[in-house]
Coordinates of C-alpha atoms in Angstrom, one line a residue:
M1225 CA -13.9 -6.2 -21.5
V1226 CA -12.5 -3.5 -23.7
L1227 CA -9.1 -2.3 -22.4
L1228 CA -8.3 1.4 -23.0
S1229 CA -4.9 2.6 -23.9
L1230 CA -3.3 4.9 -21.4
T1231 CA -4.0 8.0 -23.5
E1232 CA -7.6 6.8 -24.0
E1233 CA -8.0 6.4 -20.3
Y1234 CA -6.7 9.9 -19.6
L1235 CA -9.2 11.4 -22.1
A1236 CA -12.1 9.2 -20.9
V1237 CA -11.6 10.2 -17.3
S1238 CA -11.1 13.9 -18.2
H1239 CA -14.4 13.9 -20.1
D1240 CA -16.1 12.3 -17.1
L1241 CA -14.5 14.8 -14.8
L1242 CA -15.9 17.6 -16.9
A1243 CA -19.4 16.0 -16.9
F1244 CA -19.2 15.9 -13.1
I1245 CA -18.2 19.6 -13.0
D1246 CA -21.1 20.5 -15.3
E1247 CA -23.5 18.8 -12.8
S1248 CA -22.0 20.8 -9.9
P1249 CA -22.4 24.6 -10.4
S1250 CA -22.9 25.1 -6.7
M1251 CA -22.0 23.2 -3.5
F1252 CA -25.6 21.9 -3.3
H1253 CA -25.4 20.5 -6.8
T1254 CA -22.0 18.9 -5.9
A1255 CA -23.5 17.1 -3.0
N1256 CA -26.4 15.9 -5.1
A1257 CA -24.1 14.7 -7.9
I1258 CA -22.1 12.7 -5.3
R1259 CA -25.3 11.4 -3.7
N1260 CA -26.5 10.2 -7.1
R1261 CA -23.3 8.2 -7.7
L1262 CA -23.4 6.7 -4.3
E1263 CA -27.0 5.5 -4.7
E1264 CA -26.2 4.1 -8.2
A1265 CA -23.4 2.1 -6.5
G1266 CA -25.9 0.7 -4.0
F1267 CA -25.0 2.8 -0.9
V1268 CA -27.8 3.2 1.6
Y1269 CA -28.8 6.7 2.8
L1270 CA -28.9 7.2 6.5
S1271 CA -30.5 10.5 7.6
E1272 CA -28.9 12.3 10.5
G1273 CA -32.4 12.4 12.1
A1274 CA -32.9 8.6 11.9
T1275 CA -31.6 5.6 13.8
W1276 CA -28.6 4.1 12.1
N1277 CA -28.3 0.4 11.4
V1278 CA -24.8 -0.5 10.2
S1279 CA -23.4 -3.9 9.5
P1280 CA -20.0 -5.4 8.4
G1281 CA -19.9 -5.4 4.6
G1282 CA -22.4 -2.6 4.3
C1283 CA -22.1 0.7 2.3
Y1284 CA -23.7 3.9 3.6
F1285 CA -23.8 7.7 3.4
T1286 CA -25.3 10.6 5.2
V1287 CA -25.8 14.3 4.2
R1288 CA -25.8 17.6 6.1
N1289 CA -27.4 20.8 4.9
N1290 CA -27.7 19.2 1.4
S1291 CA -24.2 20.5 0.8
S1292 CA -21.8 18.1 2.6
V1293 CA -21.7 14.3 2.2
I1294 CA -19.9 11.5 4.2
A1295 CA -19.9 7.9 2.9
W1296 CA -18.4 4.8 4.3
K1297 CA -17.8 1.1 3.7
V1298 CA -17.5 -1.3 6.7
G1299 CA -15.0 -4.1 6.0
E1300 CA -16.2 -7.7 5.8
K1301 CA -13.7 -8.8 8.5
F1302 CA -15.1 -6.4 11.1
N1303 CA -16.1 -8.7 13.9
T1304 CA -18.6 -7.2 16.3
D1305 CA -18.3 -10.2 18.6
A1306 CA -14.6 -9.5 19.1
P1307 CA -14.2 -5.8 18.7
C1308 CA -10.6 -4.6 18.3
R1309 CA -9.4 -8.1 17.6
R1310 CA -10.2 -8.6 13.8
A1311 CA -7.3 -8.3 11.3
T1312 CA -5.2 -6.7 14.1
Y1313 CA -1.6 -5.9 14.4
Q1314 CA -0.2 -6.4 17.9
G1315 CA -3.7 -5.8 19.4
A1316 CA -4.3 -2.5 17.4
P1317 CA -8.0 -1.5 17.2
Y1318 CA -10.1 -1.2 14.1
H1319 CA -9.5 2.0 12.2
F1320 CA -10.8 4.4 9.6
Q1321 CA -9.1 5.4 6.4
I1322 CA -10.5 8.7 5.2
A1323 CA -10.2 10.8 2.1
A1324 CA -11.8 14.3 2.3
A1325 CA -12.2 17.1 -0.2
H1326 CA -14.5 20.1 -0.5
G1327 CA -17.4 20.8 -3.0
D1328 CA -17.6 24.6 -2.9
S1329 CA -15.7 27.1 -5.1
P1330 CA -15.3 30.9 -5.1
S1331 CA -18.2 32.8 -6.6
Y1332 CA -20.6 35.7 -6.0
K1333 CA -23.7 35.1 -3.8
V1334 CA -26.9 37.0 -4.6
K1335 CA -28.2 39.0 -1.6
A1336 CA -31.7 38.8 -0.1
V1337 CA -32.7 42.1 -1.9
P1338 CA -31.2 41.2 -5.3
E1339 CA -31.8 44.2 -7.6
V1340 CA -30.1 47.5 -7.7
Q1341 CA -31.3 50.4 -9.9
S1342 CA -28.5 51.9 -11.8
A1343 CA -27.9 54.6 -14.4
Q1344 CA -30.4 55.0 -17.3
K1345 CA -32.9 52.5 -15.9
M1346 CA -30.3 49.7 -15.9
L1347 CA -30.8 46.9 -13.3
R1348 CA -27.9 45.2 -11.6
L1349 CA -27.7 42.4 -9.1
S1350 CA -26.5 43.0 -5.6
V1351 CA -23.9 40.2 -4.9
E1352 CA -21.3 39.5 -2.3
A1353 CA -18.0 37.6 -2.8
Y1354 CA -18.0 34.0 -1.5
G1355 CA -14.4 33.1 -1.1
G1356 CA -11.3 34.6 -2.6
M1357 CA -11.7 34.6 -6.3
I1358 CA -9.6 36.3 -9.0
D1359 CA -12.1 39.1 -9.6
H1360 CA -11.1 40.2 -13.1
T1361 CA -11.5 36.8 -14.6
W1362 CA -15.3 37.1 -14.1
F1363 CA -15.6 40.1 -16.4
D1364 CA -17.3 40.0 -19.9
R1365 CA -18.7 36.5 -19.8
P1366 CA -22.4 35.6 -19.8
L1367 CA -23.4 34.1 -16.5
G1368 CA -26.2 32.0 -15.1
L1369 CA -27.2 31.2 -11.5
A1370 CA -27.3 28.1 -9.4
G1371 CA -28.0 27.0 -5.9
R1372 CA -31.0 26.2 -3.7
V1373 CA -34.3 27.9 -3.1
L1374 CA -36.6 27.5 -0.1
V1375 CA -40.2 27.4 -1.3
R1376 CA -43.6 26.9 0.2
S1377 CA -45.3 23.7 -1.0
G1378 CA -48.7 23.3 0.7
A1379 CA -48.1 23.2 4.4
R1380 CA -44.3 22.4 4.0
I1381 CA -41.3 24.5 3.3
E1382 CA -39.0 22.7 0.9
S1383 CA -35.5 23.1 -0.5
R1384 CA -35.2 22.9 -4.3
L1385 CA -32.1 22.9 -6.5
I1386 CA -32.1 25.3 -9.4
N1387 CA -29.6 25.7 -12.2
I1388 CA -30.3 28.6 -14.6
T1389 CA -28.0 27.7 -17.5
R1390 CA -29.5 30.5 -19.6
D1391 CA -27.2 33.6 -19.7
V1392 CA -29.0 36.1 -17.5
A1393 CA -26.2 38.3 -16.2
L1394 CA -22.8 39.8 -17.1
I1395 CA -20.2 41.9 -15.4
P1396 CA -19.0 44.4 -18.0
S1397 CA -15.5 45.8 -18.0
L1398 CA -14.9 49.6 -18.1
A1399 CA -13.5 50.5 -21.5
I1400 CA -9.8 51.2 -21.6
H1401 CA -10.5 54.6 -23.1
L1402 CA -12.2 55.6 -19.9
D1403 CA -9.5 54.2 -17.6
H1404 CA -6.2 53.8 -19.2
A1405 CA -4.9 51.8 -16.2
S1406 CA -7.6 49.1 -16.7
G1407 CA -5.6 47.4 -19.5
L1408 CA -3.4 46.1 -16.7
T1409 CA -4.8 44.3 -13.6
P1410 CA -7.3 46.9 -12.4
E1411 CA -8.0 47.9 -8.8
L1412 CA -11.6 46.8 -8.3
N1413 CA -14.2 47.7 -5.8
R1414 CA -16.5 44.7 -5.3
S1415 CA -19.5 46.9 -4.3
V1416 CA -19.1 49.0 -7.5
D1417 CA -17.3 47.0 -10.2
L1418 CA -18.4 43.5 -9.6
M1419 CA -22.2 43.9 -9.6
P1420 CA -23.5 42.1 -12.7
L1421 CA -25.8 43.7 -15.3
F1422 CA -29.2 42.1 -15.2
S1423 CA -31.3 44.4 -17.5
A1424 CA -30.8 47.4 -19.8
G1425 CA -34.3 48.7 -19.0
E1426 CA -36.8 46.0 -19.9
L1427 CA -37.0 44.5 -16.4
S1428 CA -38.2 46.1 -13.2
E1429 CA -37.7 45.3 -9.5
G1430 CA -39.2 41.9 -8.7
S1431 CA -38.1 40.4 -11.9
F1432 CA -35.3 38.4 -10.2
K1433 CA -37.8 36.7 -7.9
R1434 CA -40.2 36.0 -10.7
M1435 CA -37.4 34.3 -12.6
V1436 CA -36.4 32.2 -9.6
A1437 CA -40.0 31.2 -9.0
K1438 CA -40.5 30.1 -12.6
E1439 CA -37.3 28.0 -12.4
A1440 CA -38.4 26.4 -9.1
G1441 CA -41.8 25.7 -10.5
V1442 CA -43.8 27.7 -7.9
N1443 CA -45.7 31.0 -7.7
E1444 CA -43.7 34.1 -6.9
E1445 CA -45.2 34.5 -3.4
D1446 CA -44.1 30.9 -2.5
V1447 CA -40.4 31.8 -2.9
L1448 CA -39.2 32.5 0.6
S1449 CA -35.3 32.6 0.5
W1450 CA -32.3 31.4 -1.5
D1451 CA -28.7 30.5 -1.6
L1452 CA -27.9 31.4 -5.2
F1453 CA -24.5 32.0 -6.8
L1454 CA -23.4 33.3 -10.2
A1455 CA -22.4 30.4 -12.4
D1456 CA -20.3 30.3 -15.5
H1457 CA -21.8 27.7 -17.9
T1458 CA -19.1 28.0 -20.6
G1459 CA -18.2 24.3 -20.1
G1460 CA -14.8 22.7 -19.7
R1461 CA -12.3 22.0 -22.5
I1462 CA -9.6 19.4 -23.2
W1463 CA -7.0 21.2 -25.3
G1464 CA -3.5 21.2 -26.7
I1465 CA -2.1 19.5 -29.8
Q1466 CA -1.4 16.4 -27.6
D1467 CA -4.5 16.9 -25.4
E1468 CA -2.3 17.8 -22.4
F1469 CA -4.6 20.2 -20.7
V1470 CA -8.0 20.3 -19.1
S1471 CA -9.6 23.7 -18.3
A1472 CA -12.8 24.3 -16.5
G1473 CA -14.3 26.2 -13.6
H1474 CA -14.3 24.6 -10.1
L1475 CA -11.2 22.4 -10.6
D1476 CA -10.4 23.6 -7.1
D1477 CA -11.7 21.4 -5.6
L1478 CA -14.1 19.3 -7.7
Q1479 CA -11.1 17.6 -9.4
A1480 CA -9.9 16.2 -6.1
A1481 CA -13.5 15.5 -4.9
Y1482 CA -14.1 13.6 -8.1
A1483 CA -10.8 11.6 -7.9
A1484 CA -11.3 10.7 -4.3
L1485 CA -14.9 9.6 -5.0
R1486 CA -13.8 7.4 -8.0
A1487 CA -11.1 5.8 -5.8
F1488 CA -13.5 5.3 -2.9
L1489 CA -16.2 3.6 -5.1
A1490 CA -13.6 1.3 -6.8
S1491 CA -11.8 0.3 -3.5
D1492 CA -12.0 -3.0 -1.8
N1493 CA -10.6 -3.2 1.7
D1494 CA -12.2 -5.6 4.1
A1495 CA -10.0 -4.8 7.0
D1496 CA -11.0 -1.2 7.8
I1497 CA -13.8 1.3 7.6
S1498 CA -13.2 3.3 4.4
V1499 CA -14.6 6.8 4.5
Y1500 CA -15.2 9.5 1.8
A1501 CA -16.1 13.1 2.8
C1502 CA -16.9 16.1 0.8
F1503 CA -17.4 19.2 2.9
D1504 CA -18.9 22.6 2.2
N1505 CA -17.6 26.1 3.0
E1506 CA -13.8 25.4 2.8
E1507 CA -13.5 28.6 0.7
V1508 CA -14.8 30.7 3.6
G1509 CA -13.0 29.1 6.5
S1510 CA -15.0 25.8 7.1
N1511 CA -16.4 27.1 10.4
T1512 CA -20.1 26.2 9.7
K1513 CA -22.2 23.3 10.7
Q1514 CA -21.4 21.6 7.4
G1515 CA -17.8 22.6 7.1
A1516 CA -14.7 20.6 7.9
L1517 CA -14.4 22.6 11.2
S1518 CA -17.8 21.4 12.2
T1519 CA -18.7 18.2 14.2
F1520 CA -20.0 16.5 11.1
L1521 CA -17.1 14.1 10.7
R1522 CA -16.8 13.4 14.4
D1523 CA -20.5 12.9 14.7
T1524 CA -20.5 10.4 11.8
L1525 CA -17.6 8.4 13.0
S1526 CA -19.0 8.3 16.5
R1527 CA -22.4 7.1 15.2
I1528 CA -20.8 4.4 13.0
N1529 CA -18.9 3.2 16.1
G1530 CA -22.1 3.1 18.2
A1531 CA -24.2 1.5 15.4
L1532 CA -21.6 -1.3 15.4
G1533 CA -22.2 -1.9 19.1
L1534 CA -19.0 -0.4 20.3
G1535 CA -18.3 2.1 23.1
E1536 CA -16.5 5.4 23.5
E1537 CA -13.3 3.7 24.5
D1538 CA -13.3 1.7 21.2
L1539 CA -13.8 4.9 19.2
H1540 CA -10.8 6.6 20.9
R1541 CA -8.6 3.6 20.2
A1542 CA -9.8 3.5 16.5
L1543 CA -9.0 7.2 16.0
S1544 CA -5.5 6.7 17.3
A1545 CA -5.0 4.1 14.5
S1546 CA -6.7 6.0 11.7
M1547 CA -5.5 8.2 8.9
L1548 CA -6.9 11.1 6.9
V1549 CA -5.9 12.2 3.4
S1550 CA -7.0 15.8 2.9
C1551 CA -7.5 16.4 -0.8
D1552 CA -7.3 20.0 -2.1
N1553 CA -5.5 21.1 -5.2
A1554 CA -2.0 22.3 -5.4
H1555 CA -0.2 25.2 -7.3
A1556 CA 1.7 23.9 -10.4
V1557 CA 4.6 26.0 -11.5
H1558 CA 3.4 29.0 -13.6
P1559 CA 5.4 29.2 -16.8
A1560 CA 5.7 33.0 -16.5
H1561 CA 6.5 33.2 -12.8
P1562 CA 8.7 30.3 -11.6
E1563 CA 10.2 32.8 -9.1
K1564 CA 7.0 32.6 -7.0
Y1565 CA 7.8 29.0 -6.1
D1566 CA 10.3 27.2 -3.9
T1567 CA 13.3 26.2 -6.0
V1568 CA 13.0 22.5 -5.3
N1569 CA 9.7 21.7 -3.5
Q1570 CA 7.5 22.4 -6.5
C1571 CA 5.1 20.5 -8.8
V1572 CA 4.1 20.5 -12.5
L1573 CA 1.1 19.6 -14.6
N1574 CA 0.8 15.9 -15.5
G1575 CA 3.3 14.9 -12.8
G1576 CA 0.8 13.2 -10.5
I1577 CA -0.6 13.8 -7.0
V1578 CA 1.2 16.3 -4.8
I1579 CA 2.1 15.9 -1.1
K1580 CA 1.9 19.4 0.5
E1581 CA 3.8 20.4 3.6
A1582 CA 4.2 23.6 5.7
A1583 CA 6.2 24.2 8.8
R1584 CA 3.5 26.6 10.1
Q1585 CA 1.0 23.6 10.0
S1586 CA -1.4 25.1 7.4
Y1587 CA -1.2 21.6 6.0
C1588 CA -1.6 18.6 8.2
T1589 CA 1.3 16.7 6.7
D1590 CA 4.2 15.7 9.0
A1591 CA 7.0 13.2 8.7
F1592 CA 4.9 10.3 9.9
S1593 CA 2.0 10.8 7.6
R1594 CA 4.2 11.7 4.6
A1595 CA 6.2 8.5 5.2
A1596 CA 3.0 6.4 5.3
F1597 CA 1.5 7.9 2.2
E1598 CA 4.8 7.8 0.2
E1599 CA 5.2 4.1 1.2
I1600 CA 1.8 3.3 -0.3
L1601 CA 2.6 5.1 -3.5
S1602 CA 6.1 3.8 -3.9
T1603 CA 5.0 0.2 -3.2
N1604 CA 2.4 0.6 -6.0
G1605 CA 4.7 2.4 -8.5
I1606 CA 2.5 5.5 -8.5
P1607 CA 4.3 8.8 -9.3
Y1608 CA 4.0 11.7 -6.8
Q1609 CA 5.3 15.2 -6.3
V1610 CA 6.0 17.4 -3.3
F1611 CA 5.1 21.0 -2.7
A1612 CA 6.0 23.7 -0.1
N1613 CA 5.7 27.4 -0.4
R1614 CA 8.6 29.7 -0.8
S1615 CA 9.9 30.4 2.7
D1616 CA 9.0 34.2 2.4
M1617 CA 5.4 33.5 1.2
P1618 CA 2.7 32.2 3.6
G1619 CA 0.5 30.4 1.1
G1620 CA -3.0 29.1 1.7
S1621 CA -4.5 26.5 4.0
T1622 CA -7.0 23.7 3.6
L1623 CA -9.4 21.4 5.5
G1624 CA -7.0 18.8 6.9
N1625 CA -6.0 20.5 10.2
L1626 CA -9.5 22.0 10.6
S1627 CA -11.0 18.5 10.5
N1628 CA -8.3 17.4 13.0
M1629 CA -9.6 19.9 15.6
H1630 CA -12.6 17.6 16.2
V1631 CA -11.2 14.3 15.0
S1632 CA -7.5 14.1 15.9
I1633 CA -5.9 11.5 13.6
H1634 CA -2.8 11.2 11.5
G1635 CA -3.3 13.3 8.3
V1636 CA -1.5 14.1 5.1
D1637 CA -2.5 17.0 2.7
V1638 CA -2.4 16.2 -1.0
G1639 CA -3.8 17.8 -4.2
L1640 CA -3.7 17.7 -7.9
P1641 CA -1.5 20.3 -9.7
Q1642 CA -3.3 23.2 -11.4
L1643 CA -2.8 26.7 -12.7
A1644 CA -4.9 29.8 -12.1
M1645 CA -6.4 28.6 -8.8
H1646 CA -9.5 30.6 -7.9
S1647 CA -9.9 31.9 -11.5
V1648 CA -13.4 31.4 -13.0
F1649 CA -11.6 29.1 -15.5
E1650 CA -8.7 27.0 -14.1
T1651 CA -6.3 24.6 -15.8
T1652 CA -4.9 21.2 -14.9
G1653 CA -3.1 18.4 -16.7
S1654 CA -5.1 15.7 -18.6
H1655 CA -3.1 12.9 -16.9
D1656 CA -3.4 14.1 -13.3
T1657 CA -7.0 13.0 -12.6
V1658 CA -6.2 9.4 -13.5
L1659 CA -2.9 9.6 -11.5
G1660 CA -4.9 11.0 -8.5
I1661 CA -7.5 8.3 -8.7
R1662 CA -4.7 5.6 -8.7
A1663 CA -2.9 7.2 -5.7
L1664 CA -6.1 7.4 -3.6
L1665 CA -7.2 4.0 -4.7
A1666 CA -3.9 2.6 -3.5
F1667 CA -4.5 4.4 -0.1
Y1668 CA -8.0 2.9 0.3
N1669 CA -6.9 -0.6 -0.7
A1670 CA -3.9 -0.7 1.6
D1671 CA -4.5 -1.7 5.2
V1672 CA -2.5 1.0 7.1
V1673 CA -1.8 -0.4 10.5
I1674 CA -0.7 2.4 12.8
S1675 CA 0.7 2.2 16.3
E1676 CA 0.2 5.8 17.5
A1677 CA 3.1 7.9 16.2
D1678 CA 5.8 5.2 16.7
A1679 CA 5.4 2.9 13.8
F1680 CA 3.1 1.8 11.0
E1681 CA 2.8 -1.1 8.6
V1682 CA 1.2 -1.0 5.2
R1683 CA -0.5 -4.2 4.2
Q1684 CA -1.5 -4.4 0.5

């Protein structure tokens, strides 16, 4: 076995992260990239529409809407003949250890009627903002399209992934000579300024659908509908004289989704049910059938419980002893604006995983879950940081507490530090993905034995 130096490991993992991001220009591609890696690792796909057979020692996954994925590994020590009595601590039930991230990122979604006639026979695309992106970062860069298309194939209607990597659109800036304020951050109207240029006059209405049909490999009349998003195919970069930085699109939250998946696949814990989840629609509130606010996680855990021959009472007991790590990236200190951050509860690039906390409960971290996660990291010598917003700034939210509305378990919110969150091109540290994998692997490998909110024991 060839052992990599620390620097070589950082670079190798960063390159692999960028390859994962290249595979994932839309939430549908993200789910497909995750699915491919699970199948390569020997995981068995269980359709939500089929009967589930689950056994101790087995590895499984399921998919909803082709945009959200949940995978799990049942510990070898799970004893269905004596439920709630295997590898127990003072009679505690079996439990789930879950890491969850999201696979969607802010972009612009193409509407059902895609083309807009503009001045001098120019054709633009009618798009709508998906999530809260930094609009001006999307200007003056060639863009492709990615997502899913529903097509007619014989008597069936099928979903097909498409990824148009060819540059087919661009959102042009207004020249500074025509608006002298535009040299600064401009005031933008998304229905006027953010509609990308599609043709200077060579194309006519219907050209967009013909392009999509060709990409999907069907006739134009067989294209029925689509969920398509503008995609920047510039590709990521590792940069800096010392290779300190990684920049790419979708770092929020594909970096955390990737780190959690790598940790999950590498983990080995025979005393619990380890779970990995990647949800869709976090950027627009998660309140969809495939979002973290949906019943997807609850449905999956309940069906695992039932497939193992256990009842409702066993599930309630298991959830009381379970733990969720919600993984969504964190705001590293900006070099030009340190005043935007809390003076002491702040994080930096290449400092490792970040534990996020908020009194208003926009993060699910509390003293109990923070103590449990910090104990795991400290015991394993893994660096970590803490983050809280300035007390006069509300900050954002994430999927942890939304998941808890249907599956109420102890949870901690973490993330990897980054700059320019929600820009079309974000930046993180080249060390942080490796440090994140190590932190989440330590969580998966530890047997966290929880006694409600009174006590816990971390067994390595």
